[in-house]
């Protein structure tokens, strides 16, 4: 049983976009790797931008610089 955990920095994707992402990942595993769709688990976790850092700087600060 494949379990896929996707972590995304906030701001969150909207509900419909998340649903489509989960469908796309499921379809990929089902068609390319011959996995049964009903056995595929996809979880999306939204993470606050201040809890992720690149090169020691938080995503929140990097976005603010843009």
Coordinates of N, CA, C and O in Angstrom, one line a residue:
X1 N 0.9 -1.2 0.0 CA 0.0 0.0 0.0 C 0.9 1.2 0.0 O 1.6 1.5 1.0
X2 N 0.9 2.0 -1.1 CA 1.7 3.2 -1.1 C 1.1 4.3 -0.2 O -0.2 4.5 -0.2
X3 N 1.9 5.0 0.6 CA 1.5 6.1 1.4 C 2.3 7.3 0.9 O 3.5 7.2 1.0
X4 N 1.7 8.3 0.5 CA 2.4 9.5 0.0 C 2.0 10.7 0.9 O 0.9 11.0 1.1
X5 N 3.0 11.3 1.5 CA 2.9 12.4 2.3 C 3.5 13.7 1.7 O 4.7 13.7 1.4
X6 N 2.7 14.6 1.3 CA 3.1 15.9 0.7 C 3.0 17.0 1.7 O 2.0 17.2 2.3
X7 N 4.1 17.7 1.9 CA 4.2 18.8 2.8 C 4.3 20.1 2.0 O 5.2 20.2 1.1
X8 N 3.5 21.0 2.2 CA 3.4 22.3 1.4 C 3.6 23.5 2.4 O 2.9 23.5 3.4
X9 N 4.4 24.4 2.0 CA 4.5 25.7 2.8 C 3.2 26.5 2.6 O 2.7 26.5 1.4
X10 N 2.7 27.1 3.6 CA 1.5 27.9 3.5 C 2.0 29.2 2.7 O 3.1 29.5 2.7
X11 N 1.1 29.9 2.0 CA -0.4 29.8 2.1 C -0.9 28.5 1.5 O -0.3 28.0 0.5
X12 N -1.9 28.0 2.1 CA -2.5 26.7 1.6 C -3.1 26.8 0.2 O -3.5 27.9 -0.2
X13 N -3.0 25.7 -0.5 CA -3.8 25.5 -1.7 C -5.2 25.4 -1.4 O -5.6 25.0 -0.3
X14 N -6.1 25.8 -2.3 CA -7.5 25.7 -2.0 C -7.9 24.2 -2.1 O -7.2 23.4 -2.6
X15 N -9.1 24.0 -1.6 CA -9.6 22.6 -1.4 C -9.6 21.9 -2.8 O -9.2 20.7 -2.9
X16 N -10.1 22.5 -3.8 CA -10.2 21.9 -5.2 C -8.8 21.6 -5.7 O -8.6 20.5 -6.3
X17 N -7.9 22.4 -5.5 CA -6.5 22.2 -6.0 C -5.9 21.0 -5.3 O -5.2 20.2 -5.9
X18 N -6.1 21.0 -4.0 CA -5.6 19.8 -3.2 C -6.2 18.5 -3.7 O -5.5 17.5 -3.8
X19 N -7.5 18.5 -3.9 CA -8.2 17.3 -4.3 C -7.6 16.9 -5.7 O -7.4 15.7 -5.9
X20 N -7.4 17.8 -6.6 CA -6.9 17.5 -7.9 C -5.4 16.9 -7.8 O -5.1 15.9 -8.5
X21 N -4.6 17.5 -6.9 CA -3.3 17.0 -6.7 C -3.3 15.6 -6.2 O -2.6 14.7 -6.6
X22 N -4.2 15.3 -5.2 CA -4.3 13.9 -4.7 C -4.8 12.9 -5.8 O -4.3 11.8 -5.9
X23 N -5.7 13.4 -6.7 CA -6.1 12.5 -7.8 C -5.0 12.3 -8.8 O -4.8 11.2 -9.2
X24 N -4.2 13.3 -9.0 CA -3.1 13.2 -10.0 C -2.0 12.2 -9.4 O -1.5 11.4 -10.2
X25 N -1.7 12.3 -8.2 CA -0.7 11.4 -7.6 C -1.2 10.0 -7.6 O -0.5 9.0 -7.9
X26 N -2.5 9.8 -7.3 CA -3.1 8.5 -7.3 C -3.1 7.9 -8.7 O -2.7 6.7 -8.9
X27 N -3.4 8.7 -9.7 CA -3.5 8.2 -11.1 C -2.1 7.8 -11.5 O -1.9 6.8 -12.2
X28 N -1.1 8.6 -11.1 CA 0.3 8.3 -11.5 C 0.8 7.0 -10.9 O 1.3 6.1 -11.7
X29 N 0.5 6.7 -9.7 CA 0.9 5.5 -9.0 C 0.1 4.3 -9.6 O 0.7 3.2 -9.8
X30 N -1.1 4.5 -9.9 CA -2.0 3.5 -10.5 C -1.5 3.1 -11.9 O -1.4 1.9 -12.2
X31 N -1.3 4.1 -12.7 CA -0.9 3.8 -14.1 C 0.5 3.4 -14.3 O 0.8 2.4 -15.0
X32 N 1.4 4.2 -13.8 CA 2.9 3.9 -14.0 C 3.4 2.8 -13.2 O 4.3 2.0 -13.6
X33 N 2.9 2.6 -12.0 CA 3.4 1.5 -11.1 C 2.5 0.4 -10.8 O 2.7 -0.4 -9.9
X34 N 1.3 0.4 -11.5 CA 0.3 -0.7 -11.4 C -0.1 -0.9 -9.9 O -0.3 -2.0 -9.5
X35 N -0.4 0.2 -9.2 CA -0.9 0.1 -7.9 C -2.4 0.2 -7.9 O -3.0 1.0 -8.7
X36 N -3.1 -0.5 -7.0 CA -4.6 -0.4 -7.0 C -5.0 1.0 -6.4 O -4.5 1.3 -5.3
X37 N -5.8 1.7 -7.1 CA -6.2 3.1 -6.6 C -6.8 3.1 -5.2 O -6.5 3.9 -4.4
X38 N -7.6 2.0 -4.9 CA -8.2 2.0 -3.5 C -7.2 1.7 -2.4 O -7.6 1.8 -1.2
X39 N -6.0 1.4 -2.8 CA -4.9 1.1 -1.8 C -3.9 2.2 -1.6 O -3.0 2.1 -0.8
X40 N -4.1 3.3 -2.4 CA -3.2 4.4 -2.4 C -3.7 5.4 -1.4 O -4.8 5.9 -1.5
X41 N -2.8 5.8 -0.5 CA -3.1 6.9 0.5 C -2.3 8.1 0.2 O -1.1 8.0 0.0
X42 N -3.0 9.3 0.1 CA -2.3 10.5 -0.2 C -2.7 11.5 0.9 O -3.9 11.7 1.2
X43 N -1.7 12.1 1.6 CA -2.0 13.0 2.7 C -1.2 14.3 2.4 O -0.1 14.3 2.0
X44 N -1.9 15.4 2.6 CA -1.3 16.7 2.4 C -1.2 17.4 3.7 O -2.2 17.5 4.4
X45 N 0.0 17.9 4.0 CA 0.2 18.6 5.3 C 0.6 20.0 5.0 O 1.6 20.2 4.2
X46 N -0.1 21.0 5.5 CA 0.3 22.4 5.3 C 1.2 22.8 6.5 O 0.9 22.6 7.7
X47 N 2.3 23.4 6.2 CA 3.3 23.8 7.2 C 3.4 25.4 7.1 O 3.5 26.0 6.0
X48 N 3.5 26.0 8.3 CA 3.7 27.4 8.4 C 5.0 27.8 7.7 O 6.0 27.1 7.9
X49 N 5.0 28.9 7.0 CA 6.2 29.3 6.2 C 7.4 29.6 7.2 O 8.5 29.6 6.8
X50 N 7.1 30.0 8.4 CA 8.2 30.3 9.4 C 8.8 29.0 10.0 O 9.8 29.1 10.7
X51 N 8.3 27.8 9.6 CA 8.8 26.6 10.1 C 9.7 25.8 9.1 O 10.1 24.7 9.3
X52 N 9.9 26.5 8.0 CA 10.8 25.9 6.9 C 11.8 26.9 6.6 O 11.5 28.1 6.4
X53 N 13.1 26.4 6.4 CA 14.2 27.4 6.1 C 15.0 26.8 5.0 O 15.2 25.6 4.8
X54 N 15.5 27.7 4.1 CA 16.5 27.4 3.1 C 17.7 28.2 3.4 O 17.6 29.5 3.5
X55 N 18.9 27.6 3.5 CA 20.1 28.3 3.8 C 20.0 29.1 5.1 O 20.6 30.2 5.2
X56 N 19.2 28.7 6.1 CA 19.1 29.3 7.3 C 18.1 30.4 7.4 O 17.8 31.0 8.4
X57 N 17.4 30.7 6.3 CA 16.4 31.8 6.2 C 15.0 31.1 6.1 O 14.9 30.2 5.2
X58 N 14.1 31.6 6.8 CA 12.7 31.0 6.7 C 12.1 31.3 5.4 O 12.4 32.4 4.8
X59 N 11.2 30.5 5.0 CA 10.4 30.7 3.8 C 9.6 32.0 3.9 O 9.5 32.8 2.9
X60 N 9.1 32.3 5.1 CA 8.4 33.5 5.3 C 9.3 34.8 5.0 O 8.8 35.7 4.3
X61 N 10.5 34.8 5.5 CA 11.4 35.9 5.2 C 11.8 35.9 3.7 O 11.9 37.0 3.1
X62 N 12.1 34.8 3.1 CA 12.4 34.7 1.7 C 11.3 35.3 0.8 O 11.5 36.0 -0.1
X63 N 10.0 34.9 1.2 CA 8.9 35.5 0.4 C 8.8 37.0 0.6 O 8.4 37.7 -0.3
X64 N 9.1 37.5 1.8 CA 8.9 38.9 2.1 C 10.0 39.7 1.3 O 9.7 40.9 0.9
X65 N 11.1 39.1 0.9 CA 12.1 39.8 0.2 C 11.7 40.0 -1.3 O 12.2 40.9 -1.9
X66 N 10.8 39.2 -1.8 CA 10.4 39.3 -3.2 C 9.6 40.5 -3.5 O 8.8 41.0 -2.8

